[in-house]
CSV table of C-alpha atoms in Angstrom, one decimal:
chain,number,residue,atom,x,y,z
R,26,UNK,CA,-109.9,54.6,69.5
R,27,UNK,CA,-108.8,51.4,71.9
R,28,UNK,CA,-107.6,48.7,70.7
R,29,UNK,CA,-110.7,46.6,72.8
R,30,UNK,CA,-112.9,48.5,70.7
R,31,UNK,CA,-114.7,46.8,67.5
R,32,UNK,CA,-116.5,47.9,64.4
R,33,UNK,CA,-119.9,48.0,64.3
R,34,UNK,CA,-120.9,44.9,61.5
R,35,UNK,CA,-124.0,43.7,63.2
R,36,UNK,CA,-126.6,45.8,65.3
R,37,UNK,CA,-129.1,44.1,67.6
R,38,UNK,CA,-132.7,46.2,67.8
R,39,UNK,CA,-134.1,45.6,72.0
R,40,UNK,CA,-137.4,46.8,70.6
R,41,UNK,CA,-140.3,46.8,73.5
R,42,UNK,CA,-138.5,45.3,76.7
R,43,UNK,CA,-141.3,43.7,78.3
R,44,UNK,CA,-141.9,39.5,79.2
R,45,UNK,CA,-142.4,37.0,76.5
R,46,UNK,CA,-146.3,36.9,77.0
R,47,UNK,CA,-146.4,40.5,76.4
R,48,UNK,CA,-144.3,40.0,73.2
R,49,UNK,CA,-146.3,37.6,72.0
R,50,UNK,CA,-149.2,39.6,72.3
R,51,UNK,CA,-147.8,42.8,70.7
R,52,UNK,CA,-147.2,40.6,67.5
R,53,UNK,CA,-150.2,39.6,67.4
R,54,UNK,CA,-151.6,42.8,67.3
R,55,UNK,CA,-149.5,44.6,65.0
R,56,UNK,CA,-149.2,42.2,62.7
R,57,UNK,CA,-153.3,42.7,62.9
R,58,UNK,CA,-152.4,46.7,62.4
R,59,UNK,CA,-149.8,45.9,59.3
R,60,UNK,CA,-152.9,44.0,57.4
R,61,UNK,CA,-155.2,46.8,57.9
R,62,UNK,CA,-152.3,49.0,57.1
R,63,UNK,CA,-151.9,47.4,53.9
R,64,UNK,CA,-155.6,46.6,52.9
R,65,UNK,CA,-156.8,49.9,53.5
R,66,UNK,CA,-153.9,51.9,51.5
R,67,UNK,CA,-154.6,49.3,49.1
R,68,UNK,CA,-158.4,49.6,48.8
R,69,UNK,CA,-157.7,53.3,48.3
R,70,UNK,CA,-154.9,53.1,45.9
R,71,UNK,CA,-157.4,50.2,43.5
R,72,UNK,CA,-160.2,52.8,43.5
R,73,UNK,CA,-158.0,55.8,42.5
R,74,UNK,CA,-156.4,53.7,39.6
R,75,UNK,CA,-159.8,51.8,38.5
R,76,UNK,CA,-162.5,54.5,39.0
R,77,UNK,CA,-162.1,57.1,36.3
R,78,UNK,CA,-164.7,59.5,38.4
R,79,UNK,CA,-161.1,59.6,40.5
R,80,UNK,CA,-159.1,60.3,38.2
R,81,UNK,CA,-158.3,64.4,39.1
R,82,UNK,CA,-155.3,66.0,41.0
R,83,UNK,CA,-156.6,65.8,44.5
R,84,UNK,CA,-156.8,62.1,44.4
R,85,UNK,CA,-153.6,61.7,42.5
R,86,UNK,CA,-151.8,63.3,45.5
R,87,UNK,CA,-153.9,60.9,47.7
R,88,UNK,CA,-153.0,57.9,46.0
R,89,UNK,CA,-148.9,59.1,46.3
R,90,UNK,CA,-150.1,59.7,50.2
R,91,UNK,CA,-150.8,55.7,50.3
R,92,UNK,CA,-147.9,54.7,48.7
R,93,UNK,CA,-146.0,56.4,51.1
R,94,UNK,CA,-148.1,55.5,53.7
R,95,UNK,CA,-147.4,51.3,52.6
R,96,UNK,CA,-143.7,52.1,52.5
R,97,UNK,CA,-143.4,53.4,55.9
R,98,UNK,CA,-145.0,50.1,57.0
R,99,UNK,CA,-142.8,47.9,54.8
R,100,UNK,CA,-140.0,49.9,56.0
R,101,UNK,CA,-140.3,49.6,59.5
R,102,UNK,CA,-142.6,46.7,60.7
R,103,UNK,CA,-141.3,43.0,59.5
R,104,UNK,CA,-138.1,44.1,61.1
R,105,UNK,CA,-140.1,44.5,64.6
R,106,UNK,CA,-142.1,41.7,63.6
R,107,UNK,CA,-139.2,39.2,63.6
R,108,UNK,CA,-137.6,40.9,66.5
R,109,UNK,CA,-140.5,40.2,68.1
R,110,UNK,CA,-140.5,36.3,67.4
R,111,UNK,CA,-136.6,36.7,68.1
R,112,UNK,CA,-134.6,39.4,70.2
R,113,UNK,CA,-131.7,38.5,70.1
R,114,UNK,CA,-131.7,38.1,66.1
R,115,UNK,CA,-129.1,40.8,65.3
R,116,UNK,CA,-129.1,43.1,61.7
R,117,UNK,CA,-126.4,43.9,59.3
R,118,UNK,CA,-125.4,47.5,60.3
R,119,UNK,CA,-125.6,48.3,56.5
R,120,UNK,CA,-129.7,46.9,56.8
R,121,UNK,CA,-130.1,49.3,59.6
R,122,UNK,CA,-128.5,52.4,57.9
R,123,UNK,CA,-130.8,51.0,54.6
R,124,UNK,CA,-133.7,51.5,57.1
R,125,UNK,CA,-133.1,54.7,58.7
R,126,UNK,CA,-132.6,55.7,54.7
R,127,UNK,CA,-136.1,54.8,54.2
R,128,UNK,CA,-137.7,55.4,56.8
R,129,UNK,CA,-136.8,59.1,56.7
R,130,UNK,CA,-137.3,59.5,52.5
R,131,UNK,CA,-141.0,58.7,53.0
R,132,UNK,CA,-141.1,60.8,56.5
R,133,UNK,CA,-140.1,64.2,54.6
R,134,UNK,CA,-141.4,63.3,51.5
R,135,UNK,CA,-145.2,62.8,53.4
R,136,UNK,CA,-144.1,66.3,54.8
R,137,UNK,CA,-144.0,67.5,51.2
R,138,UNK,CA,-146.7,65.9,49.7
R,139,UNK,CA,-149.4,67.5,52.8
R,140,UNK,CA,-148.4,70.7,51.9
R,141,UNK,CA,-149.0,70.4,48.1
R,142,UNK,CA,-152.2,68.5,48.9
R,143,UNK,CA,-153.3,71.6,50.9
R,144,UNK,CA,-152.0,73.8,48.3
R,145,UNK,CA,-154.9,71.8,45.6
R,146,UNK,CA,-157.2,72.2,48.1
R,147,UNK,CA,-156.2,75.8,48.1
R,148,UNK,CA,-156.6,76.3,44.6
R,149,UNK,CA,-160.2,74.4,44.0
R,150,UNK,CA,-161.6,76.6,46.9
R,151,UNK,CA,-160.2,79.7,45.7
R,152,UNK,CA,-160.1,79.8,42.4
R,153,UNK,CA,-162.2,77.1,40.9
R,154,UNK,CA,-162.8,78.6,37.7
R,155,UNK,CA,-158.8,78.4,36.7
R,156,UNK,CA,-158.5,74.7,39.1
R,157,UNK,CA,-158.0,72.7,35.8
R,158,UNK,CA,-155.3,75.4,33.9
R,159,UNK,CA,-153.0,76.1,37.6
R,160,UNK,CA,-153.5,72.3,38.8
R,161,UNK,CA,-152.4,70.7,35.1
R,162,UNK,CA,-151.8,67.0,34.8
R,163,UNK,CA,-148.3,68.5,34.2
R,164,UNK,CA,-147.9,70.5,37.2
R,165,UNK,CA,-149.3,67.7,39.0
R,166,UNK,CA,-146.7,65.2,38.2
R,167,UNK,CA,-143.5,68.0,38.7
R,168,UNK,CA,-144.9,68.6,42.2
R,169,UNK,CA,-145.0,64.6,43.0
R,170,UNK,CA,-141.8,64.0,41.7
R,171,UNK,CA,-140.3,67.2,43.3
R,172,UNK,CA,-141.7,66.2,46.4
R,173,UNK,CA,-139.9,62.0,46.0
R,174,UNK,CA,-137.0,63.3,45.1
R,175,UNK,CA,-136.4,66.3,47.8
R,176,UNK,CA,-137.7,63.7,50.8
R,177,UNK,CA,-134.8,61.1,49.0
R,178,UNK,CA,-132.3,63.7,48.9
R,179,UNK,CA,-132.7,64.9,52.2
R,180,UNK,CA,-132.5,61.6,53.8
R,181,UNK,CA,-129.6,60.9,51.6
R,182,UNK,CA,-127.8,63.9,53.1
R,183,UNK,CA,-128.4,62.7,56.7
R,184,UNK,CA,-126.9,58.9,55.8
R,185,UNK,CA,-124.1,60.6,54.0
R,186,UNK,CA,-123.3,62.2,57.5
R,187,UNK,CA,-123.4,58.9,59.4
R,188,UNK,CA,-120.8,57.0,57.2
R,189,UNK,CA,-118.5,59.8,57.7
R,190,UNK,CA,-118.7,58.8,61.3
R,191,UNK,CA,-116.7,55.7,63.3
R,192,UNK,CA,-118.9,52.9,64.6
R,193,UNK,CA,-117.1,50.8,67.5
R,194,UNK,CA,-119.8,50.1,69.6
R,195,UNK,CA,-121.7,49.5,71.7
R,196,UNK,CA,-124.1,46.8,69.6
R,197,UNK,CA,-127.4,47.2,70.7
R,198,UNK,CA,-130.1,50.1,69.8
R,199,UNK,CA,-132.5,50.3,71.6
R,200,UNK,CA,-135.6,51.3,69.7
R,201,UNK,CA,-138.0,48.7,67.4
R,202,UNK,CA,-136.1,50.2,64.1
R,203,UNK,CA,-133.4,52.2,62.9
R,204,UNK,CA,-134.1,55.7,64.0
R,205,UNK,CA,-131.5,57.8,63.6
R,206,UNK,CA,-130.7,59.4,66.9
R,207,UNK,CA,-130.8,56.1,67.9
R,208,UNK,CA,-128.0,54.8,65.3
R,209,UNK,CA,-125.8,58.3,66.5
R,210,UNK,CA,-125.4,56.8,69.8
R,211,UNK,CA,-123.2,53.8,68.4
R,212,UNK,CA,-120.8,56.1,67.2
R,213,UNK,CA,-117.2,56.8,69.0
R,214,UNK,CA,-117.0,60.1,67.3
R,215,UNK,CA,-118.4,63.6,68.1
R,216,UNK,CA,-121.6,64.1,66.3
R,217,UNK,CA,-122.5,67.6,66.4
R,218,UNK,CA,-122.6,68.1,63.0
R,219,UNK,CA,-125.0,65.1,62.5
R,220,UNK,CA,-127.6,66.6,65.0
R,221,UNK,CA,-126.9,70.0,64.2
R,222,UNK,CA,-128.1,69.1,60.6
R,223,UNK,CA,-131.2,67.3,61.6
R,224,UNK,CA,-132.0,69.9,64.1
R,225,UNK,CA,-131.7,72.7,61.0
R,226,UNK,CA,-133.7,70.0,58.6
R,227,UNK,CA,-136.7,69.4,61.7
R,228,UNK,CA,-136.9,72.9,61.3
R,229,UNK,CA,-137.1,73.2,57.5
R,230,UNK,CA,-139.5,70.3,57.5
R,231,UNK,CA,-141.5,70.7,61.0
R,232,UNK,CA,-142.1,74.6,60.3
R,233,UNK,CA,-141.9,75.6,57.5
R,234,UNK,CA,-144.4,72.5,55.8
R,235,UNK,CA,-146.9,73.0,59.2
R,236,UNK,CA,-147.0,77.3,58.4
R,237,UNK,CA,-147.5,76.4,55.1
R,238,UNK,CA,-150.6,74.8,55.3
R,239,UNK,CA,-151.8,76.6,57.8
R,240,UNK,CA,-151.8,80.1,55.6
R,241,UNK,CA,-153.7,77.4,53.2
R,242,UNK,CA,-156.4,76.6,55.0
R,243,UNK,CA,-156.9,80.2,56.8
R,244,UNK,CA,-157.8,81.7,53.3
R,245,UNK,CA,-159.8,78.1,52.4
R,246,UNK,CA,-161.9,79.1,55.7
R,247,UNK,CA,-162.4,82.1,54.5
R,248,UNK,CA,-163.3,81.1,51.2
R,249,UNK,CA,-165.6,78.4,53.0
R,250,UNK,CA,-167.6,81.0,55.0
R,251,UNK,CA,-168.5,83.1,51.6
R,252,UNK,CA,-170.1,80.3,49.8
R,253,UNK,CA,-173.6,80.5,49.6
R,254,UNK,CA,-174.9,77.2,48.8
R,255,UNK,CA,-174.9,74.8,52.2
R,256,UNK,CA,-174.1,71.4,50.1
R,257,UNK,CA,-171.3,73.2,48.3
R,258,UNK,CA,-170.1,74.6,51.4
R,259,UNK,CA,-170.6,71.2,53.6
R,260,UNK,CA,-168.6,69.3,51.0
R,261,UNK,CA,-165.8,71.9,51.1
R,262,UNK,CA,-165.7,71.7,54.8
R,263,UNK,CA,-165.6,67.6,54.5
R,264,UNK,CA,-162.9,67.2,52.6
R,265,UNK,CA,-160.5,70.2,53.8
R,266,UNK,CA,-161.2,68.9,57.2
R,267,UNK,CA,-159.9,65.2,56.2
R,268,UNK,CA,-156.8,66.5,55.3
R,269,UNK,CA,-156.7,68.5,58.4
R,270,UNK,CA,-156.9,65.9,60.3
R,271,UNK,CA,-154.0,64.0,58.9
R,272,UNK,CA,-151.6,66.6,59.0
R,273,UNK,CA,-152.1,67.5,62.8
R,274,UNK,CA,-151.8,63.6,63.2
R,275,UNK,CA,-148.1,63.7,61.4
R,276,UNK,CA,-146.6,67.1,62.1
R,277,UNK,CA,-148.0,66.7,66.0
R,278,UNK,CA,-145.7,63.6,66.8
R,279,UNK,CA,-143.0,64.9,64.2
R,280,UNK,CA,-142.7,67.9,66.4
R,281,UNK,CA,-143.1,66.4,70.0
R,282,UNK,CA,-140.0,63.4,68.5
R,283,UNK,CA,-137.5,66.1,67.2
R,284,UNK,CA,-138.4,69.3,68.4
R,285,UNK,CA,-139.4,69.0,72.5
R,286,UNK,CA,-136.8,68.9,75.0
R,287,UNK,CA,-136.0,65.3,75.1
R,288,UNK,CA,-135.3,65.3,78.6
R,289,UNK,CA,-139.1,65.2,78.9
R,290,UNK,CA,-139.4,62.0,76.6
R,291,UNK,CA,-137.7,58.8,77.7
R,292,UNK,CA,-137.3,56.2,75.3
R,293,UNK,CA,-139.9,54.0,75.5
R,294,UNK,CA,-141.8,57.1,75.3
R,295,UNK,CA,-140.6,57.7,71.9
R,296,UNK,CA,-141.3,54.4,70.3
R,297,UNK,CA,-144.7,55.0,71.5
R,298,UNK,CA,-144.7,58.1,69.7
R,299,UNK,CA,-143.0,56.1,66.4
R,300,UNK,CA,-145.8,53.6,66.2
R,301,UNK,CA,-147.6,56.7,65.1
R,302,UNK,CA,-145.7,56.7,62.0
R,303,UNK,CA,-145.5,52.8,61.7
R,304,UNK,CA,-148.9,51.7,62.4
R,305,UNK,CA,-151.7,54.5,63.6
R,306,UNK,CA,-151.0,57.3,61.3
R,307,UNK,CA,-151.3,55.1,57.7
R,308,UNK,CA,-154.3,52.9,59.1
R,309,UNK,CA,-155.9,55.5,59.8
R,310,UNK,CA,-155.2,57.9,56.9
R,311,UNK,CA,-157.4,55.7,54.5
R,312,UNK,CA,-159.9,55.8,57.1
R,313,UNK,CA,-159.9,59.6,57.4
R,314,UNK,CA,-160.4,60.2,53.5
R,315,UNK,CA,-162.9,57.2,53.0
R,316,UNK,CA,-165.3,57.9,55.9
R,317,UNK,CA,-165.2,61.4,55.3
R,318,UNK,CA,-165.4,61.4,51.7
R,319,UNK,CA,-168.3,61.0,49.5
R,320,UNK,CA,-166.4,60.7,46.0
R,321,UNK,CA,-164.5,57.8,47.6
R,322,UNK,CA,-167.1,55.8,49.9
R,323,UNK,CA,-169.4,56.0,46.1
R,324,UNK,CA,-166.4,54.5,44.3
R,325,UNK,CA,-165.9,51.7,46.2
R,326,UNK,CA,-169.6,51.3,46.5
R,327,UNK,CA,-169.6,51.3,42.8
R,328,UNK,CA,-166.7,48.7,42.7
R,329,UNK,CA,-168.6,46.7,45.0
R,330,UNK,CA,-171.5,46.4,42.7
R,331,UNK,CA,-169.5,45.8,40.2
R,332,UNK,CA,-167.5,42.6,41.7
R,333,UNK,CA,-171.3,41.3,42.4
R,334,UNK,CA,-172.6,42.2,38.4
R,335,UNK,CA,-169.6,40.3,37.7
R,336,UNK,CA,-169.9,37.5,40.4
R,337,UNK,CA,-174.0,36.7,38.9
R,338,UNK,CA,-173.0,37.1,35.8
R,339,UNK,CA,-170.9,34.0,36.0
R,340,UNK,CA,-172.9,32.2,37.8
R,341,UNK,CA,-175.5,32.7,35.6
R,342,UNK,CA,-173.3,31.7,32.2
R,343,UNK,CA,-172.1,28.5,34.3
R,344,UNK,CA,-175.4,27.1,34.5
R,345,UNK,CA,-176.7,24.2,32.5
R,346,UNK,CA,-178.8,25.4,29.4
């Protein structure tokens, strides 16, 4: 190492290089995004935890999939919000490897947590008469916590590889957060090992999860097209093709940001693809499940009702006698 060369202590994200105007309006609209981000996980998580009618595995593993879903935004987008406001405005390099941490727990442990929502879905399709003894409240909670705990440890095995590495420059990443490819460029050190791991991991995660699912949902189809009755069999097809829909949303980008030849991606490219997982893919999960679910469009029409009972019934007790 030359004696010109510094530590890394501070780390300054370039985010989106465009002109001030253009900045100003990309704030404004995903700070828009983040609220809807947040309201509609929200709205979702209230119904699961108020309505009782809720209260069975599929939408416990929904109601994880919004957590998540809130974290990744938390994780990622106040730190692009100020950099927004303020470019320049540098990070401690311990924040950013706190980021790239977190951002990566809740990647793989969304991974985990589609496939075991697609392995419920398997089971109530298939085998509906023993749904409530295979899908306990028990077996419920171990395949949550199994899937937290693996999407932690994993990420905790890539971080671990980074501090092993020497940081002396240069200062600047540019991306709108931490991601880790991005962070590996700072280092002065080979880091074979480092990509050779996430490589071998994008491959655990990004094939293995998407097969998965997809040997699922080819016996769900075929369990689908056997049912006789058409309101049993459009309900099936409704909520199967929610979850569908959400996990060719994730695994797509995960697999064109890790797994194409990134010769064909430039950078700016990529944080394109990244706002996926920031913004686009948990505003638009709640909106997936509520539009096309019944169960969950009746709850909050029941909580709605419920909020104007409530709302009459006061003003009705605070008038004069």
């Amino acid at each position: 190492m030359g004696e010109n060369q510094t530590m890394v202590t501070q780390v300054i994200l370039l985010g989106f290089l465009v002109g001030r105007r253009i900045q100003m309006l990309l704030f404004g609209l995903f700070s828009l995004f983040y609220i809807l981000t947040l309201l509609g996980n929200g709205v979702i998580l209230g119904l699961i935890c108020l309505d009782s009618r809720l209260h069975t595995p599929m939408y416990f593993f929904l109601s994880h999939l919004a957590i998540v879903d809130i974290a990744y935004a938390c994780s990622t987008v106040p730190q692009m919000l100020v950099n927004l406001l303020n470019p320049a405005k540098p990070i401690s390099f311990t924040g950013c490897l706190t980021q790239t941490f977190l951002f990566m727990s809740f990647a793989h442990t969304e991974c985990l947590l589609l496939v075991v929502m697609s392995y419920d879905r398997y089971v109530a399709i298939c085998h509906p008469l023993r749904y409530s003894v295979i899908m306990s409240w028990r077996v419920c909670t171990i395949l949550a916590v199994t899937s937290w705990a693996c999407g932690s440890l994993l990420a905790l095995v890539h971080v671990v590889l980074i501090l092993r590495l020497p940081f002396c420059g240069p200062h600047e990443i540019n991306h709108f957060f931490c991601e880790i490819l991005s962070v590996l460029k700072l280092a002065c050190a080979d880091t074979w090992l480092n990509k050779a791991v996430i490589f071998a991991a994008s491959v655990f995660i990004l094939v293995g999860p998407p097969c998965l699912v997809l040997v699922s949902y080819s016996r769900i189809l075929l369990a689908i097209l056997r049912i006789q009755a058409g309101e049993g069999r459009r309900k099936a097809f409704s909520t199967c093709s929610s979850h569908l829909c959400v996990v060719g949303l994730f695994f797509g980008n995960a697999i064109v940001m890790y797994m194409a030849p990134k010769s064909r991606h430039p950078e700016e490219q990529q944080k394109v693809l990244f706002l996926f997982y920031s913004f686009f893919n948990p505003m638009l999960n709640p909106l997936i499940y509520s539009l096309r679910n019944a169960e969950v469009k009746g709850a909050l029409r029941r909580a709605l009702c419920n909020g104007c009972h409530s709302h009459l019934g006061q003003r009705v007790n605070l008038q004069p006698q």
